Short mmCIF file of C-alpha atoms in Angstrom, two decimals:
data_model
loop_
_atom_site.label_atom_id
_atom_site.label_comp_id
_atom_site.label_asym_id
_atom_site.label_seq_id
_atom_site.Cartn_x
_atom_site.Cartn_y
_atom_site.Cartn_z
CA MET I 1 112.01 97.87 -64.06
CA THR I 2 112.60 102.19 -65.00
CA THR I 3 110.45 104.52 -66.82
CA HIS I 4 112.39 107.25 -68.19
CA ARG I 5 111.27 110.48 -69.33
CA THR I 6 112.19 113.72 -70.50
CA PRO I 7 111.80 116.88 -68.26
CA THR I 8 109.15 118.14 -70.24
CA THR I 9 107.02 115.08 -70.48
CA ARG I 10 104.61 114.25 -66.79
CA ALA I 11 103.17 111.74 -65.76
CA GLY I 12 99.76 111.15 -67.67
CA ASP I 13 100.75 113.66 -70.22
CA GLY I 14 100.21 111.31 -73.34
CA LEU I 15 96.77 110.34 -71.51
CA ALA I 16 95.79 114.56 -71.44
CA ARG I 17 96.90 115.44 -74.53
CA THR I 18 94.90 111.87 -76.11
CA ILE I 19 91.84 112.74 -74.47
CA GLY I 20 92.31 116.38 -75.46
CA ARG I 21 92.93 115.62 -78.76
CA VAL I 22 89.81 113.50 -79.22
CA ALA I 23 87.55 116.09 -77.24
CA LEU I 24 88.62 118.88 -79.77
CA GLY I 25 87.76 116.26 -82.93
CA GLY I 26 84.42 115.36 -81.77
CA PHE I 27 84.00 119.82 -81.29
CA LEU I 28 85.52 120.13 -84.77
CA ALA I 29 83.01 117.19 -85.83
CA PHE I 30 80.26 118.72 -84.14
CA ALA I 31 80.07 121.80 -85.39
CA GLY I 32 80.88 121.05 -89.03
CA THR I 33 78.21 118.96 -88.65
CA GLY I 34 76.40 122.32 -87.28
CA HIS I 35 77.37 124.24 -90.43
CA LEU I 36 75.25 122.17 -92.71
CA THR I 37 72.41 121.01 -90.46
CA PHE I 38 70.81 122.82 -87.39
CA ALA I 39 73.06 125.98 -87.08
CA ARG I 40 73.58 126.70 -90.55
CA LYS I 41 71.59 129.90 -89.95
CA GLU I 42 74.21 131.23 -87.71
CA PHE I 43 76.74 130.37 -89.21
CA VAL I 44 75.97 131.89 -91.71
CA ALA I 45 75.83 135.54 -89.53
CA GLN I 46 79.19 134.77 -89.02
CA VAL I 47 80.68 135.08 -92.84
CA PRO I 48 81.67 138.46 -93.06
CA SER I 49 80.41 140.67 -95.70
CA TRP I 50 84.08 141.10 -97.35
CA VAL I 51 84.19 138.07 -97.96
CA PRO I 52 83.21 137.88 -102.31
CA LEU I 53 82.00 134.73 -101.79
CA ASP I 54 78.47 133.43 -101.09
CA THR I 55 77.87 133.24 -98.04
CA ASP I 56 75.99 129.35 -97.83
CA LEU I 57 78.66 128.12 -99.46
CA VAL I 58 81.28 129.68 -96.74
CA VAL I 59 79.17 128.15 -94.34
CA VAL I 60 79.07 124.54 -96.71
CA GLY I 61 82.93 124.45 -97.10
CA SER I 62 83.91 125.94 -94.05
CA GLY I 63 81.57 122.49 -92.29
CA LEU I 64 83.10 120.09 -94.17
CA VAL I 65 87.22 121.25 -93.31
CA GLU I 66 85.92 120.93 -89.47
CA ILE I 67 83.88 117.58 -90.03
CA ALA I 68 87.22 116.44 -91.91
CA LEU I 69 89.25 118.16 -89.57
CA GLY I 70 87.38 116.92 -86.91
CA THR I 71 87.96 113.95 -88.05
CA ALA I 72 91.33 113.58 -88.65
CA LEU I 73 92.43 115.04 -84.95
CA VAL I 74 90.28 111.51 -83.72
CA VAL I 75 91.62 108.86 -86.32
CA ALA I 76 95.17 110.08 -87.83
CA PRO I 77 98.29 107.54 -86.49
CA ARG I 78 100.49 109.25 -84.42
CA ARG I 79 103.02 110.40 -87.14
CA TYR I 80 100.53 112.64 -89.06
CA ARG I 81 99.16 114.19 -85.50
CA PRO I 82 101.11 116.61 -86.06
CA TRP I 83 100.45 118.13 -88.91
CA VAL I 84 96.91 117.39 -88.62
CA GLY I 85 97.32 119.78 -85.84
CA ALA I 86 99.09 122.29 -87.08
CA ALA I 87 96.08 122.36 -90.02
CA ALA I 88 93.74 122.61 -87.21
CA ALA I 89 95.82 125.50 -85.74
CA ALA I 90 95.77 127.23 -89.19
CA PHE I 91 92.16 126.40 -89.37
CA PHE I 92 91.55 128.45 -86.54
CA VAL I 93 93.58 131.87 -87.57
CA ALA I 94 91.98 131.65 -90.76
CA VAL I 95 88.04 131.61 -89.70
CA PHE I 96 89.41 134.04 -87.26
CA PRO I 97 88.58 137.03 -88.97
CA GLY I 98 85.09 135.91 -89.11
CA ASN I 99 84.70 136.26 -85.82
CA VAL I 100 85.89 139.69 -85.56
CA ALA I 101 84.17 140.59 -88.34
CA GLN I 102 80.92 139.50 -86.31
CA TYR I 103 82.46 141.64 -83.58
CA VAL I 104 82.94 145.36 -85.92
CA GLU I 105 79.57 144.28 -88.02
CA ARG I 106 77.21 143.69 -85.17
CA ASN I 107 75.92 140.37 -86.45
CA ASP I 108 73.84 138.56 -84.13
CA GLY I 109 74.34 134.74 -83.68
CA PHE I 110 75.07 131.48 -81.16
CA GLY I 111 73.65 134.28 -78.62
CA LEU I 112 76.14 136.93 -79.25
CA ASP I 113 73.97 139.59 -79.02
CA THR I 114 76.34 142.34 -77.72
CA ASP I 115 79.11 143.87 -78.54
CA ALA I 116 80.58 142.54 -74.59
CA LYS I 117 79.68 138.59 -75.66
CA ARG I 118 81.26 139.33 -78.79
CA LEU I 119 84.08 140.83 -78.21
CA ALA I 120 84.84 138.38 -74.75
CA ARG I 121 84.64 135.33 -77.67
CA LEU I 122 87.63 136.92 -79.47
CA PRO I 123 90.66 135.11 -77.00
CA PHE I 124 89.11 132.18 -77.43
CA GLN I 125 90.11 131.74 -80.53
CA GLY I 126 93.63 131.62 -79.56
CA VAL I 127 92.55 128.90 -76.79
CA LEU I 128 91.20 126.78 -80.21
CA VAL I 129 95.01 127.03 -81.36
CA LEU I 130 96.52 126.26 -79.14
CA TRP I 131 94.72 123.32 -77.70
CA ALA I 132 95.52 122.31 -81.37
CA LEU I 133 98.86 122.17 -81.40
CA TRP I 134 99.42 121.03 -77.82
CA SER I 135 97.02 117.81 -78.29
CA THR I 136 98.11 117.18 -81.18
CA GLY I 137 102.06 117.72 -80.26
CA ALA I 138 102.86 119.51 -82.67
CA TRP I 139 104.07 122.47 -80.58
CA ARG I 140 106.91 119.76 -79.43
CA ALA I 141 107.06 118.75 -83.04
CA TRP I 142 108.07 121.92 -84.41
CA ARG I 143 110.59 122.80 -81.22
CA GLN I 144 112.19 119.47 -81.32
CA ARG I 145 112.96 120.39 -85.41
CA ARG I 146 114.10 123.72 -84.28
CA ARG I 147 116.99 122.17 -82.68
#
């Protein structure tokens, strides 16, 4: 029996994406749980001073969103995964100003207690965006719709 693959699909690609998606979902759910429990103070330090909401409310709200996104990344049926991936990527973009504010405002949190450490962290937000888009097939689905 012959297996047909498109030129962009490699053997093991599906397994790698699945592992990546489940790992990202677990990471998000764990981080969201941290928002609500053991790391709450650390997350409060990341809320920009210019956000006109109670910082604890922002931390709780973003934690609930992270738990929901993490869970969805793990359990969403295949046909919804690109949408979940796009939502996770959008979330990572939406919280990026908090990471920038932590650097600009020199707020310590999660061991990021120097400007160099806070600055070094910033590019990793892009990695999370790409991870969400790749592991869920969102990037591939978007490209296919554009054809």
